[in-house]
Short mmCIF file of C-alpha atoms and ligand atoms in Angstrom, two decimals:
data_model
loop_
_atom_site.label_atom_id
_atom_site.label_comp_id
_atom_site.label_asym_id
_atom_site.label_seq_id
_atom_site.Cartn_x
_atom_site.Cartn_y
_atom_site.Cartn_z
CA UNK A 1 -46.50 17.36 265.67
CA UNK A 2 -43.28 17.88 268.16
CA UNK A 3 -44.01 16.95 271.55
CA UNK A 4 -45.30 19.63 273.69
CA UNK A 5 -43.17 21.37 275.94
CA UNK A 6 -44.21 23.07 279.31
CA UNK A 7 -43.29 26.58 280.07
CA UNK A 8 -40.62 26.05 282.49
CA UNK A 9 -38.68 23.58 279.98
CA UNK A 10 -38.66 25.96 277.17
CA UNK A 11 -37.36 28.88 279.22
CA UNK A 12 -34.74 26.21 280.44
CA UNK A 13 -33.74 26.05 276.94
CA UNK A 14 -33.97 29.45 276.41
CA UNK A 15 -31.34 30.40 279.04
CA UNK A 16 -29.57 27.42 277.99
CA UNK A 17 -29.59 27.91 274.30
CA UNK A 18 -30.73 30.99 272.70
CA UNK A 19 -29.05 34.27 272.79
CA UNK A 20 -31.47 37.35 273.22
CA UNK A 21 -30.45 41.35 272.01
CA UNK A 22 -27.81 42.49 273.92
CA UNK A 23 -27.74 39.66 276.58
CA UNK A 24 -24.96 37.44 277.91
CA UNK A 25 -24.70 33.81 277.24
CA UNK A 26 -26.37 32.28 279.41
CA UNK A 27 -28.87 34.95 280.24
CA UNK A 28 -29.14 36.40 283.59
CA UNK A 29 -32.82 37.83 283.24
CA UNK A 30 -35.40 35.43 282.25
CA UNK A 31 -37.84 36.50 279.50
CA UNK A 32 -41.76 36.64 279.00
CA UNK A 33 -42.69 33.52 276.88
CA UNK A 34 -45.36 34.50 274.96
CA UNK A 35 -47.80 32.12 273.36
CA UNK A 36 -49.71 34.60 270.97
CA UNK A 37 -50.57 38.26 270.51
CA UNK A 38 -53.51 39.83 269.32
CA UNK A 39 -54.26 43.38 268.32
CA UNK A 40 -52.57 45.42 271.26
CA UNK A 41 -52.58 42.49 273.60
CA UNK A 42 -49.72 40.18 274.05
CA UNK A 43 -50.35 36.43 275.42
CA UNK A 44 -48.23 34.95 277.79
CA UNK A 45 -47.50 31.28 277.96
CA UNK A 46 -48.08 31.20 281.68
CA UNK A 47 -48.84 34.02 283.91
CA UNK A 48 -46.30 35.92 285.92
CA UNK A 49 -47.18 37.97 289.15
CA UNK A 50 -50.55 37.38 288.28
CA UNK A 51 -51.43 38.77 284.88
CA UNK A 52 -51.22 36.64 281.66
CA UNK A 53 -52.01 39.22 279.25
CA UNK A 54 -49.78 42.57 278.66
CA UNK A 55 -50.80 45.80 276.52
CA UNK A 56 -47.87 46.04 274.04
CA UNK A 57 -46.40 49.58 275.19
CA UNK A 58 -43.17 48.51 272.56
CA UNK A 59 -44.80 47.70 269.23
CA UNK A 60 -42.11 44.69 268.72
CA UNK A 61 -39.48 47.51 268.54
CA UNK A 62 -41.63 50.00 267.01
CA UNK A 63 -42.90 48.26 264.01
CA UNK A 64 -46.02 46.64 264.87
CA UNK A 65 -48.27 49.74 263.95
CA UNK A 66 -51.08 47.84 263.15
CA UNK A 67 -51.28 45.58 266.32
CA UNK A 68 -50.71 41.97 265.81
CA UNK A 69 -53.12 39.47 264.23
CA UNK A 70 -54.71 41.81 261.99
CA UNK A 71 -56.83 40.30 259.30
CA UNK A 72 -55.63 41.98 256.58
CA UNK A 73 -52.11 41.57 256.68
CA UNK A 74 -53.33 37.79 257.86
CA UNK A 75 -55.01 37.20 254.70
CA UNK A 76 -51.88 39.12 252.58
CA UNK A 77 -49.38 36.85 253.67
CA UNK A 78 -51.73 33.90 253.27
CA UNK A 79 -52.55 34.85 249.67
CA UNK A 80 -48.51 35.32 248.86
CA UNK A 81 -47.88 32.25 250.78
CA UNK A 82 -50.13 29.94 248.53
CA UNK A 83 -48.18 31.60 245.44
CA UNK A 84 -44.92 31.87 246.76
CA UNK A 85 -42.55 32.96 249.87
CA UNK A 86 -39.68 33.32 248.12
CA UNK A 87 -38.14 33.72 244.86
CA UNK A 88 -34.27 34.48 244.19
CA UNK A 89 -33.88 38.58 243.35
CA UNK A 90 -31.18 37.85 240.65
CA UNK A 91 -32.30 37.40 237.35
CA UNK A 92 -36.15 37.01 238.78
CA UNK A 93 -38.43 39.70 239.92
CA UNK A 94 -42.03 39.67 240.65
CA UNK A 95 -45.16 41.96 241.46
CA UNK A 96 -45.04 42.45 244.95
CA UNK A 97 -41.24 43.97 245.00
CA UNK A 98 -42.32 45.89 242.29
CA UNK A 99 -45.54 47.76 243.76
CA UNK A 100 -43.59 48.17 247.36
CA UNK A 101 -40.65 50.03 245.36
CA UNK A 102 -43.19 52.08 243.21
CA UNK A 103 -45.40 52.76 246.49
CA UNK A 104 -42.04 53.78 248.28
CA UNK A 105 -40.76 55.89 245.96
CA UNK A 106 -44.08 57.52 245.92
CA UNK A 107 -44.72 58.29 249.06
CA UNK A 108 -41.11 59.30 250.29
CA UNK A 109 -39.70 62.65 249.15
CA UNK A 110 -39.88 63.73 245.37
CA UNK A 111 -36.17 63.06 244.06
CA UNK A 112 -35.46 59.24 245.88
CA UNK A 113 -36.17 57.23 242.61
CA UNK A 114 -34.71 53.80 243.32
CA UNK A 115 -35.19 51.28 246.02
CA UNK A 116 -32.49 48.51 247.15
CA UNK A 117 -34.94 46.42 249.01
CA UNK A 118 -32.58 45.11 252.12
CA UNK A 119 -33.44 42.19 254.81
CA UNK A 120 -32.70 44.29 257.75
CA UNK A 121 -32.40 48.54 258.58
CA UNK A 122 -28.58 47.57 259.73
CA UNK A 123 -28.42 46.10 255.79
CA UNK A 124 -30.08 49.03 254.45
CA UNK A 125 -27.74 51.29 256.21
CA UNK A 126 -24.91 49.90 255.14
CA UNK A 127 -26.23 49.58 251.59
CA UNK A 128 -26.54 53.34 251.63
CA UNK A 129 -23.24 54.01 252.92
CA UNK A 130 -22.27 52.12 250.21
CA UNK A 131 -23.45 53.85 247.87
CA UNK A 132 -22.57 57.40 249.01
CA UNK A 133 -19.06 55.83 249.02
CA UNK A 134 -18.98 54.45 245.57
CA UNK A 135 -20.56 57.58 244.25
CA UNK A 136 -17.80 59.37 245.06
CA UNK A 137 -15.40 56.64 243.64
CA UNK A 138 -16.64 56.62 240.61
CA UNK A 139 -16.99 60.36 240.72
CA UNK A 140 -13.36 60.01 240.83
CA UNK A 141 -13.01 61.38 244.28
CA UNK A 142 -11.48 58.54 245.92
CA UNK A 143 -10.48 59.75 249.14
CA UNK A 144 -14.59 60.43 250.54
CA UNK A 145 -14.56 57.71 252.37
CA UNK A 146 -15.53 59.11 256.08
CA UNK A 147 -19.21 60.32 257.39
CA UNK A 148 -20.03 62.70 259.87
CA UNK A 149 -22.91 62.24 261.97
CA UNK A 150 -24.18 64.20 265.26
CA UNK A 151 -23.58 62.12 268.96
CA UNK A 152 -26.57 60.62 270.54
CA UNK A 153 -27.35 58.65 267.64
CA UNK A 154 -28.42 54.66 266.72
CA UNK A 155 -28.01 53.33 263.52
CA UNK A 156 -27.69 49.76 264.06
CA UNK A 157 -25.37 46.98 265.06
CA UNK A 158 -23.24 46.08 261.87
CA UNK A 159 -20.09 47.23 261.19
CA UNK A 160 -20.45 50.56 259.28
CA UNK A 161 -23.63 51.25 261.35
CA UNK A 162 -22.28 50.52 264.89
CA UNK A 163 -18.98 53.46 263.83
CA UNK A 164 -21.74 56.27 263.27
CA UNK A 165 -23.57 54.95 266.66
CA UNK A 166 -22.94 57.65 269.72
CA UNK A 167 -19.44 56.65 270.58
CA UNK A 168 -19.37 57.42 274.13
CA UNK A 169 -22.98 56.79 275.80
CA UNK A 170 -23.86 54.09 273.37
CA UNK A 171 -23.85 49.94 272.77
CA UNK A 172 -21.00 50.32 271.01
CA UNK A 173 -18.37 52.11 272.41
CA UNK A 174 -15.76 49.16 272.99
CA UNK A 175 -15.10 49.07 269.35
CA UNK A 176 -14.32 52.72 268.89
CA UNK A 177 -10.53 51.04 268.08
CA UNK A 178 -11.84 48.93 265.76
CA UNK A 179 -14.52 50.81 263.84
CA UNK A 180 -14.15 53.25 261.17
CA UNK A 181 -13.34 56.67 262.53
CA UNK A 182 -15.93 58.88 261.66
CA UNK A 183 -16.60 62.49 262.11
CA UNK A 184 -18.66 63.55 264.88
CA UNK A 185 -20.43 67.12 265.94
CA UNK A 186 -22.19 68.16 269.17
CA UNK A 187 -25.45 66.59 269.68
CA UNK A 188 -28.36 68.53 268.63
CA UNK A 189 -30.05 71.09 271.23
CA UNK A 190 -33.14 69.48 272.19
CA UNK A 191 -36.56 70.57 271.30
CA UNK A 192 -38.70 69.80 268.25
CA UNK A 193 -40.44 73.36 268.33
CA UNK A 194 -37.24 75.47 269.53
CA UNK A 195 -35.76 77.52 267.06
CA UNK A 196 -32.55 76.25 265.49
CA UNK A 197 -29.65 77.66 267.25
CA UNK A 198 -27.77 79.74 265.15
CA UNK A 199 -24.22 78.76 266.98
CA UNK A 200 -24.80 74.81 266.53
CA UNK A 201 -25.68 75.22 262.65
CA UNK A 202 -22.60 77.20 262.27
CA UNK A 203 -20.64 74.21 263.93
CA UNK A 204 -22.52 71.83 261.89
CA UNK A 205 -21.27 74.09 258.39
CA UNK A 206 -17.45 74.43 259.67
CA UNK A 207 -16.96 70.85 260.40
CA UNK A 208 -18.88 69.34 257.44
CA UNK A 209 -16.57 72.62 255.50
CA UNK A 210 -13.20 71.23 256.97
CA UNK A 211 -13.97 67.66 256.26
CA UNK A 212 -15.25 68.25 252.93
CA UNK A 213 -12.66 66.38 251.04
CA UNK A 214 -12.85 63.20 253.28
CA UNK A 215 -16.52 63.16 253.95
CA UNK A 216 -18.59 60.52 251.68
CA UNK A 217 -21.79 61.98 253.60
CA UNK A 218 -23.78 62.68 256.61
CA UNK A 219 -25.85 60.27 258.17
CA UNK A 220 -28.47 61.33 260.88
CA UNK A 221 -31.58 60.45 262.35
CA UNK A 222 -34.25 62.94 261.61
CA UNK A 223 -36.21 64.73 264.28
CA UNK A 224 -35.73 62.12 266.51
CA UNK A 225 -32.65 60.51 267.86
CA UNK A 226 -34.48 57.04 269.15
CA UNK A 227 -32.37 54.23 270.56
CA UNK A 228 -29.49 56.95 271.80
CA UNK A 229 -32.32 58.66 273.90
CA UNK A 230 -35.33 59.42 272.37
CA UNK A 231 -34.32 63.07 271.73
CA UNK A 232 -35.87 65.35 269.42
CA UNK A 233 -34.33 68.56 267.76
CA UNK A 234 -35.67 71.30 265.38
CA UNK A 235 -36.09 70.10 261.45
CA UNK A 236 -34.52 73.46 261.17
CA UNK A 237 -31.01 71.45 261.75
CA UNK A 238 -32.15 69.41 259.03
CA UNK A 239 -32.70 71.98 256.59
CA UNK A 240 -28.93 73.20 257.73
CA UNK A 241 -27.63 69.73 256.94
CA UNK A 242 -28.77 70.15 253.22
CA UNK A 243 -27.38 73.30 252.87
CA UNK A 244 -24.17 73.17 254.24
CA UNK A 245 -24.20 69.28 252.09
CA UNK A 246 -24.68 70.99 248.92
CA UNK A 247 -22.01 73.62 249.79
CA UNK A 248 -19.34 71.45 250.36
CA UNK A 249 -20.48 68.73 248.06
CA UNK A 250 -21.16 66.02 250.53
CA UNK A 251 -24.12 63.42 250.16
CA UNK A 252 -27.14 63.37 252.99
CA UNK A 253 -28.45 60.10 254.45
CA UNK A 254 -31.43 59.67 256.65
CA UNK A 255 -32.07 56.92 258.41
CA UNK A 256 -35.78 57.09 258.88
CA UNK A 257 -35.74 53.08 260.04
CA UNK A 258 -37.80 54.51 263.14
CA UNK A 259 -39.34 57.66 262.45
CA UNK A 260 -41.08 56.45 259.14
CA UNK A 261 -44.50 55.15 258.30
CA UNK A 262 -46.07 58.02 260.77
CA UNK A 263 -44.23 57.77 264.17
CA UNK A 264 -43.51 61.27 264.65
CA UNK A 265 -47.04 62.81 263.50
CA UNK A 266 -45.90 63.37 259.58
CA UNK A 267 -45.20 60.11 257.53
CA UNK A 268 -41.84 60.54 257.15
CA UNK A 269 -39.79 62.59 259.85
CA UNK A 270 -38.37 64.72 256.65
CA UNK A 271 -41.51 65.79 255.92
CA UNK A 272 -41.27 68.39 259.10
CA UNK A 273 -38.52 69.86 257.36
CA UNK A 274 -39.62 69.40 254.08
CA UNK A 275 -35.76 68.39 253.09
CA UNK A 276 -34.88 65.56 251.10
CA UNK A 277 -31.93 63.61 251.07
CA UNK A 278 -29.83 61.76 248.89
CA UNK A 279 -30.59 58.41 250.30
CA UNK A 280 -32.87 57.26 252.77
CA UNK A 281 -33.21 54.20 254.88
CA UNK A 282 -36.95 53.03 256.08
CA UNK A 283 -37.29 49.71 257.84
CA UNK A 284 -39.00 48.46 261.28
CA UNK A 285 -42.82 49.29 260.89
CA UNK A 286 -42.40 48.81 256.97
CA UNK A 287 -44.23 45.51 256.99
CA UNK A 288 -46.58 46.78 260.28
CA UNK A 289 -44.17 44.57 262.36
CA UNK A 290 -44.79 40.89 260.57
CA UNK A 291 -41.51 40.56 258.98
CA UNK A 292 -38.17 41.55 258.48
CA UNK A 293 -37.51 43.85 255.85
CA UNK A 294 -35.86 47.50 254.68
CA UNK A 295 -34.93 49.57 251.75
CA UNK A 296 -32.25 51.97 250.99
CA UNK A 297 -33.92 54.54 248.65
CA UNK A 298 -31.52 57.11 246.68
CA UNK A 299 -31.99 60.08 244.02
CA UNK A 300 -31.24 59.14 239.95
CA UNK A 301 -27.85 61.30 240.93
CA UNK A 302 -26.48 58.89 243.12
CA UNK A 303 -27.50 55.88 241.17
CA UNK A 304 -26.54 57.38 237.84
CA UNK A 305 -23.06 58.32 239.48
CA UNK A 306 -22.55 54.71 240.52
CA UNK A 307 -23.49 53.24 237.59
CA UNK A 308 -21.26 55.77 235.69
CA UNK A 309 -18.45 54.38 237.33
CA UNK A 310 -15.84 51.89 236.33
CA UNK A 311 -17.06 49.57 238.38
CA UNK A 312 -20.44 49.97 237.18
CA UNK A 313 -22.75 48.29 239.77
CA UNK A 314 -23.90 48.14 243.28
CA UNK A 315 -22.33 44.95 244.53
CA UNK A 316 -24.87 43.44 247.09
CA UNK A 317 -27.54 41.42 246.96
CA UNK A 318 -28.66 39.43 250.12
CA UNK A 319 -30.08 35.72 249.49
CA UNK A 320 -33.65 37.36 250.96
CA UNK A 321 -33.55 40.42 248.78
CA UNK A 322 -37.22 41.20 248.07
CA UNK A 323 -38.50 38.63 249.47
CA UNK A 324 -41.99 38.40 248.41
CA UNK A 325 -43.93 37.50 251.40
CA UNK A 326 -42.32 40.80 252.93
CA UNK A 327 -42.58 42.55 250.63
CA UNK A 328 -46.52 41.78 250.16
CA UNK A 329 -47.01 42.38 253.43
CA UNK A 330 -45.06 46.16 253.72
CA UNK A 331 -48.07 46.67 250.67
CA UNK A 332 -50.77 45.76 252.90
CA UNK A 333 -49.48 47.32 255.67
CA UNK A 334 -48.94 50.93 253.79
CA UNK A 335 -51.85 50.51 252.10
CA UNK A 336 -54.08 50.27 255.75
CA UNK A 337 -52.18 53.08 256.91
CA UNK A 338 -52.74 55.31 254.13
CA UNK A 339 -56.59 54.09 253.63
CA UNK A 340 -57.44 56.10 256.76
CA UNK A 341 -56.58 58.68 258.60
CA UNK A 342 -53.48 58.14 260.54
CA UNK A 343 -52.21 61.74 261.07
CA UNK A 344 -55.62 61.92 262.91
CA UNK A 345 -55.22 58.53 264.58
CA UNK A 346 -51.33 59.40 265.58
CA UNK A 347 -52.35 62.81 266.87
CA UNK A 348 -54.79 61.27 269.67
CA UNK A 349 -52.16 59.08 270.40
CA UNK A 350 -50.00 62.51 271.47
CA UNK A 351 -52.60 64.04 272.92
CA UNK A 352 -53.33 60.68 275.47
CA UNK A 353 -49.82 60.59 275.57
CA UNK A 354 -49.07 64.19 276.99
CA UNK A 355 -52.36 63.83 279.37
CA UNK A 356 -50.95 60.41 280.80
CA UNK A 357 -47.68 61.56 280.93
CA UNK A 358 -48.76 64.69 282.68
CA UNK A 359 -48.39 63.15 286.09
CA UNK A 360 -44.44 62.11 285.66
CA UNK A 361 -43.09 65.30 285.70
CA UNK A 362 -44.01 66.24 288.90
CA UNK A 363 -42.39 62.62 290.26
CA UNK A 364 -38.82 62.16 292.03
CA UNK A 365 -36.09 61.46 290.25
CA UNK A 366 -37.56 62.31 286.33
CA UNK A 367 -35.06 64.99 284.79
CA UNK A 368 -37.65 65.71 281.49
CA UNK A 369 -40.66 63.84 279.57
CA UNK A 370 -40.86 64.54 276.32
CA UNK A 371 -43.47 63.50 273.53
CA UNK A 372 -43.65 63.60 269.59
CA UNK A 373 -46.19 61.93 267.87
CA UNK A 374 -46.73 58.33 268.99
CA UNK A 375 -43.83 58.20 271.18
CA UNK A 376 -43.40 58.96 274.91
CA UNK A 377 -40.72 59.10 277.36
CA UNK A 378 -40.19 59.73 280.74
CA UNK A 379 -35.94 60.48 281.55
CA UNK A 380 -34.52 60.06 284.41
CA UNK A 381 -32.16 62.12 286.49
CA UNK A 382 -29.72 58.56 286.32
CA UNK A 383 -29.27 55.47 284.52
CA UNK A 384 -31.14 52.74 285.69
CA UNK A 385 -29.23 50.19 287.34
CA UNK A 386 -30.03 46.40 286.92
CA UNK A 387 -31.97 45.96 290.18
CA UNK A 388 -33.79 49.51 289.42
CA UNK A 389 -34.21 48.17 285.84
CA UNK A 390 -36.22 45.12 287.17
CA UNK A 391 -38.35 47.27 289.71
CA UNK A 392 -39.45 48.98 286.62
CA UNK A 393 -40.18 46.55 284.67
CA UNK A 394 -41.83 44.79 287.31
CA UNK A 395 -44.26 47.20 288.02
CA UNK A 396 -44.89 47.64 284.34
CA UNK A 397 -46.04 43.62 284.30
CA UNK A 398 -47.82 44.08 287.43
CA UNK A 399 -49.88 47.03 286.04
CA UNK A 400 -50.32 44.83 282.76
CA UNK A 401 -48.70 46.56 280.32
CA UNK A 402 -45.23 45.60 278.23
CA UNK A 403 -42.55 48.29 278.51
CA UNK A 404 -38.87 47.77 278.19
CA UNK A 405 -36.88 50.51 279.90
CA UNK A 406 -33.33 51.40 278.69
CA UNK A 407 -30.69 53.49 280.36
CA UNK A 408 -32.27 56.50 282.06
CA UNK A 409 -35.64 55.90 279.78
CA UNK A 410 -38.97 54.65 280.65
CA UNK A 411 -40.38 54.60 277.51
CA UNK A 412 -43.22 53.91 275.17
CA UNK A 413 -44.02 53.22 271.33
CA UNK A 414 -47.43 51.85 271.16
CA UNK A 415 -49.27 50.55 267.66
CA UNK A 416 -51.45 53.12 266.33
CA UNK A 417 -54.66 51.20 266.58
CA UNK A 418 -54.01 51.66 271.05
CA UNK A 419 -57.66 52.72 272.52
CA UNK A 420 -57.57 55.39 274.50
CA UNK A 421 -58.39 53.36 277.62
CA UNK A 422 -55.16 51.14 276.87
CA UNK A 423 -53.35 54.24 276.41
CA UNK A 424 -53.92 55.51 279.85
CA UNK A 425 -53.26 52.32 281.02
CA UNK A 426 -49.70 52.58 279.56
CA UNK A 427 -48.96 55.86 280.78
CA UNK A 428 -50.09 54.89 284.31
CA UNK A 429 -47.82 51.95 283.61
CA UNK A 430 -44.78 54.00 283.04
CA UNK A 431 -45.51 56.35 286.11
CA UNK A 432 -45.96 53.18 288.10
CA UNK A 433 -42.34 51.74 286.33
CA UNK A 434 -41.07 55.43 287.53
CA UNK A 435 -41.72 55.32 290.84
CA UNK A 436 -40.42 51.81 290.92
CA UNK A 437 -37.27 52.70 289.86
CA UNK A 438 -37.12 55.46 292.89
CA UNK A 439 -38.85 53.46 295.49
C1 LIG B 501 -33.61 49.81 264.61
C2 LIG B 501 -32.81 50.82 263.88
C3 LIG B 501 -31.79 50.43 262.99
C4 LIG B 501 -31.40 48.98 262.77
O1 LIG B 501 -32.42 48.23 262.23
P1 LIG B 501 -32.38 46.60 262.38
O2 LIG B 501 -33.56 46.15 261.60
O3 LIG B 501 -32.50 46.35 263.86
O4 LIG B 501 -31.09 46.14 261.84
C5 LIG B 501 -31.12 51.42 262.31
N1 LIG B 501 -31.43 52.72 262.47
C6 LIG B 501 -32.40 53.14 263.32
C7 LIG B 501 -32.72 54.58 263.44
C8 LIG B 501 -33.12 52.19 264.06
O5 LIG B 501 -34.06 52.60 264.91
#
């Protein structure tokens, strides 16, 4: 056994050592060390301003729809562990890979046919881009090398990802030299129940039209545009996006890495517009948040067109590929959200949601607050600063609950299993971060 360590020396460490998302080196804000987490309940190692336990108002980043701890996906990594964690993918395969790709393709939409099981959703994105690219290659169409993709969106922070990223607002933006140039429209209108406006779907058909011969395919988020603002638009812009694809002959991505698995009230956030694409990326709550996994999921078209090709195979294949202990885990976990009734389960979650929530509107300084499914937001009329940015999440510690603001959002994704009573303590907890942020 290493020595123990107290609190204050591992944070030392921390700040010394250990680079967090999106920090500096060495960080400026220290960080919650937390010692364990249990259903919606994180642990912390020692308490700060008082409380010791916070109500996980994040879900680890979305994924941990289950809550944490939970005996069944305890007891399916401990029966994969005693057989194995990991195997090599090439040349090797084994059951659990296996059923996750058959229950994938199962439960996504009808033509997606083939899994490439990725380590990460910024692997699996750039997997699919891949493959829309070398589709048209061996289609002998060269020169479809671009992608359009609507501003305001996130699709991760590797290379091809990060160039389809909202150039201006977003993480990203110093690289716009660097990166790819891709094609990019308007933003959607906002509004997951307005009708699709007919001006912005004829933009969305001219530009994909004038592109046509450059464009490999389009890559949105569907329904919801999460880390670039947790915006939602009509599925009627999605069903405009197929159309105007298969009109100028230009592949469709979705990158369901956050809407999947439930989040926005159907299981898959193409489901609301009952399109399917070409490929599609699902990630984040794919193993209910234990470990890190994704999958880029395409029609028999795309991978019949690659395979057709003089180069005649998809050349990747990360050392973790299907990893097994993942990969029995992601079963677990979709099999426990499909074994009851989530759309019922997600639905009270948006009804506590829109009652908790009630209350922002009406406070200083919140432009809109919007919710869809199991997500909430409150957004403000300006970004938060860094000192505003602590008073928020201040106040979200002090009223025990785990929340971790971005930009002009005060936001929340809890797990599914949240009790009502924790959910109106996260909504209170976000009205209290609110007026924070004003005070
Ligand atoms: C989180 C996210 C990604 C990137 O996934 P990682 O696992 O963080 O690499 C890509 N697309 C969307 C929509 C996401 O929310």
């Amino acid at each position: 056994m290493p020595e123990p360590m107290s609190p204050a020396r591992l944070l030392e460490l921390d700040q010394q050592h250990v680079w967090h998302p999106y920090g500096p080196m060495p960080g400026r804000n220290r960080p919650l060390l937390v010692e364990s987490a249990a259903g919606v309940r994180l642990q912390l190692a020692e308490p700060v301003a008082g409380v010791s336990e916070l109500i996980d108002g994040m879900a680890s980043w979305w994924s941990a729809i289950h809550g944490y701890n939970h005996p069944v996906l305890n007891e399916a990594a401990h029966s994969q562990l005693g057989r194995m964690s990991h195997v090599m993918f090439g040349g090797l395969t084994h059951e659990p890979a296996i059923r996750l790709a058959t229950k994938l393709v199962e439960i996504t939409p009808e033509p997606l046919q083939h899994v490439f099981l990725a380590d990460s959703g910024s692997v699996s994105v750039e997997v699919a881009i891949k493959m829309c690219l070398q589709y048209w290659r061996s289609a002998g169409k060269p020169a479809k090398q671009r992608l359009l993709t609507w501003r305001g969106g996130y699709h991760g922070d590797t290379w091809q990802p990060m160039s389809v990223c909202d150039p201006d607002g977003g993480m990203h933006h110093i690289w716009q030299g660097a990166l790819p140039r891709q094609v990019f429209a308007d933003q959607p209108p906002a509004g997951f129940d307005a009708e699709p406006d007919a001006a912005y779907v004829r933009e969305l058909h001219e530009l994909i039209a004038l592109h046509a011969d450059e464009l490999a395919a389009v890559i949105v988020e569907p329904v919801v545009q999460n880390a670039g603002g947790m915006r939602f638009h009509s599925p009627g812009y999605l069903r405009a996006l197929r159309q105007a694809c298969d009109a100028y002959g230009v592949l469709l991505i979705f990158d369901e890495i956050a809407t999947g698995f439930g989040r926005t009230g159907a299981l898959f956030a193409a489901d609301h517009a009952n399109v399917a694409p070409d490929v599609m990326c699902v990630g984040k709550a794919i193993t209910g948040g234990y470990l890190t996994l994704a999958a880029a999921l395409c029609t028999t078209e795309v991978a019949q067109g690659i395979s057709g090709g003089d180069v005649p195979v998809l050349a990747h294949g990360p050392t973790f590929m299907g990893n097994p202990l993942a990969t029995a885990v992601a079963n677990a976990s979709i099999d426990l959200l499909l074994s009851h009734d989530w759309q019922a389960e997600v639905k009270r979650i948006e009804t506590g949601l829109i009652d908790g929530l009630s209350e922002a509107a009406t406070l200083p300084g919140v432009a809109s607050v919007r919710v869809l499914g199991a997500i909430g937001a409150i957004q403000l009329e300006r970004p938060l600063d860094e000192a505003r940015m602590a008073a928020a999440s201040d106040a979200a510690i002090r009223s025990g609950v785990w929340l971790r603001p971005f930009r002009d959002l005060i936001y929340t994704m809890p797990p599914y299993i949240t009790g009502d009573q924790d959910l109106a303590r996260i909504t209170a907890a976000m009205c209290a971060a609110t007026r924070a942020s004003e005070g």
